Coordinates of C-alpha atoms in Angstrom, one line a residue:
M14 CA 4.2 23.1 -12.4
E15 CA 3.1 25.4 -9.7
Q16 CA 3.7 24.1 -6.2
G17 CA 0.5 23.3 -4.5
T18 CA -1.4 21.9 -7.5
T19 CA -1.1 18.5 -5.9
L20 CA -2.0 19.8 -2.5
F21 CA -5.3 17.9 -2.5
L22 CA -3.6 14.6 -3.2
K23 CA -0.9 15.2 -0.7
S24 CA -3.5 16.0 2.0
A25 CA -5.5 12.9 1.1
I26 CA -2.4 10.8 1.5
V27 CA -1.6 12.3 4.9
I28 CA -5.1 11.9 6.1
I29 CA -5.2 8.2 4.9
G30 CA -1.9 7.7 6.7
I31 CA -3.2 9.2 10.0
I32 CA -6.4 7.1 9.8
V33 CA -4.5 3.9 9.2
L34 CA -2.0 4.7 11.9
A35 CA -4.8 5.4 14.4
L36 CA -6.7 2.3 13.5
S37 CA -3.5 0.2 13.8
I38 CA -2.7 1.6 17.2
F39 CA -6.1 1.7 18.8
W40 CA -8.7 -0.2 16.9
L41 CA -6.8 -3.4 15.9
P42 CA -5.7 -4.4 19.4
Y43 CA -9.3 -3.7 20.7
Q44 CA -10.8 -5.9 17.9
A45 CA -8.2 -8.6 18.5
N46 CA -9.2 -8.8 22.2
F47 CA -12.9 -8.6 21.3
F48 CA -12.7 -11.5 18.9
A49 CA -10.5 -13.6 21.3
E50 CA -13.2 -13.2 23.9
M51 CA -16.1 -13.8 21.5
Y52 CA -14.5 -16.9 19.9
P53 CA -12.3 -18.5 22.7
E54 CA -11.6 -21.5 20.4
F55 CA -9.6 -19.2 18.2
A56 CA -8.0 -17.1 21.0
Y57 CA -4.6 -18.6 20.1
L58 CA -4.7 -16.7 16.8
Q59 CA -5.1 -13.3 18.5
Y60 CA -1.5 -12.3 18.5
P61 CA -0.3 -13.9 15.3
L62 CA -3.1 -12.2 13.4
L63 CA -2.5 -8.9 15.1
V64 CA 1.2 -9.0 14.3
G65 CA 0.5 -10.1 10.7
L66 CA -1.9 -7.1 10.2
L67 CA 0.6 -4.7 11.8
V68 CA 3.4 -6.1 9.6
T69 CA 1.4 -5.2 6.5
T70 CA 1.2 -1.6 7.6
L71 CA 4.9 -1.2 7.0
P72 CA 4.8 -1.6 3.2
F73 CA 1.6 0.5 3.2
F74 CA 3.4 3.4 4.9
I75 CA 6.4 3.0 2.6
A76 CA 4.1 3.2 -0.4
L77 CA 2.4 6.3 1.0
Y78 CA 5.8 7.9 1.5
Q79 CA 6.8 7.1 -2.1
A80 CA 3.5 8.5 -3.3
L81 CA 4.2 11.8 -1.5
K82 CA 7.7 11.8 -3.1
L83 CA 6.1 11.2 -6.5
L84 CA 3.8 14.2 -6.0
R85 CA 6.7 16.3 -4.9
Y86 CA 8.6 15.4 -8.1
I87 CA 5.5 16.4 -10.1
D88 CA 5.4 19.8 -8.2
Y89 CA 9.0 20.5 -9.1
N90 CA 8.5 19.5 -12.8
K91 CA 10.6 16.3 -12.4
A92 CA 7.8 14.0 -13.3
F93 CA 9.9 12.5 -16.2
S94 CA 12.9 11.4 -14.2
T95 CA 14.5 8.3 -13.0
K96 CA 13.5 9.3 -9.4
T97 CA 9.9 9.0 -10.4
L98 CA 10.5 5.6 -11.9
F99 CA 12.1 4.5 -8.6
S100 CA 9.1 5.7 -6.6
L101 CA 6.7 3.9 -8.9
K102 CA 8.8 0.7 -8.6
N103 CA 8.7 1.0 -4.8
I104 CA 5.0 1.5 -4.8
K105 CA 4.6 -1.6 -7.1
Y106 CA 6.7 -3.7 -4.8
C107 CA 5.0 -2.5 -1.7
A108 CA 1.6 -3.4 -3.1
L109 CA 2.8 -6.8 -4.2
V110 CA 4.2 -7.4 -0.7
I111 CA 0.9 -6.5 0.9
S112 CA -0.9 -8.9 -1.6
V113 CA 1.4 -11.7 -0.8
L114 CA 1.2 -11.2 3.0
Y115 CA -2.5 -11.3 2.9
M116 CA -2.6 -14.3 0.6
V117 CA -0.3 -16.1 3.1
G118 CA -2.6 -15.1 5.9
F119 CA -5.6 -16.2 3.9
I120 CA -4.2 -19.6 3.2
S121 CA -3.0 -20.1 6.8
L122 CA -6.5 -19.3 8.1
L123 CA -8.0 -21.7 5.7
S124 CA -5.6 -24.4 6.6
L125 CA -6.3 -23.9 10.3
N126 CA -10.1 -24.0 9.7
A127 CA -10.3 -20.6 11.4
A128 CA -11.9 -18.8 8.4
N129 CA -14.6 -16.4 9.3
P130 CA -16.4 -15.4 6.0
G131 CA -16.4 -11.7 6.8
I132 CA -12.7 -11.6 7.6
L133 CA -11.9 -13.6 4.5
L134 CA -14.0 -11.3 2.4
I135 CA -12.1 -8.3 3.7
G136 CA -8.8 -10.1 3.1
L137 CA -9.8 -10.8 -0.5
V138 CA -10.8 -7.2 -1.1
I139 CA -7.4 -6.1 0.2
I140 CA -5.6 -8.6 -1.9
F141 CA -7.5 -7.5 -5.0
C142 CA -7.0 -3.8 -4.3
S143 CA -3.3 -4.2 -3.7
A144 CA -2.9 -6.3 -6.9
V145 CA -4.7 -3.6 -8.9
I146 CA -2.4 -0.9 -7.4
A147 CA 0.7 -3.0 -8.2
F148 CA -0.5 -3.5 -11.8
F149 CA -1.4 0.2 -12.2
A150 CA 2.0 1.2 -10.9
A151 CA 3.7 -1.3 -13.2
V152 CA 1.8 0.1 -16.2
L153 CA 2.8 3.7 -15.2
Q154 CA 6.4 2.6 -14.7
N155 CA 6.5 1.1 -18.1
L156 CA 4.9 4.1 -19.7
L157 CA 7.2 6.5 -17.9
S158 CA 10.2 4.4 -18.9
R159 CA 9.3 4.6 -22.6
A160 CA 8.7 8.4 -22.2
L161 CA 12.2 8.8 -20.7
Q162 CA 13.7 6.8 -23.5
L163 CA 12.0 9.0 -26.1
K164 CA 13.0 12.1 -24.2
T165 CA 16.7 10.9 -24.2
E166 CA 16.5 10.2 -27.9
N167 CA 15.1 13.6 -28.6
E168 CA 17.8 15.3 -26.6
L169 CA 20.5 13.4 -28.5
T170 CA 19.1 14.3 -31.9
V171 CA 18.8 18.0 -31.2

């Protein structure tokens, strides 16, 4: 495949990464301070929530990197390889980790009676989206694994 055919997807991934990085560095600490001042009874949750949100960016950026590697494999006609399977597996696990981390945060906020409906709704959306991405990556991984098996069988019969 001609290099550059996945340029749009690569640029979208880079732009998403830059936006999330900027939000994590600048907007999240500002919002944490704002909510701590607005709701002083929940000020003790400012830093645990901020750290929890920043921890979830690590698997997010790992998944973005794996997606870039996946697109590079597609550019170099190595879409049907074990490297691609490994990238899909990593994306699946990163999405599952994000879902689990947000579920733990969701449950802990509910147990502390610190549940703001808007924040919980955003958390549920993130949990759902991450679970969908994990499921989609698992389906693609299974499909690609079967395709690799067929490819190996065909190479052996020829």
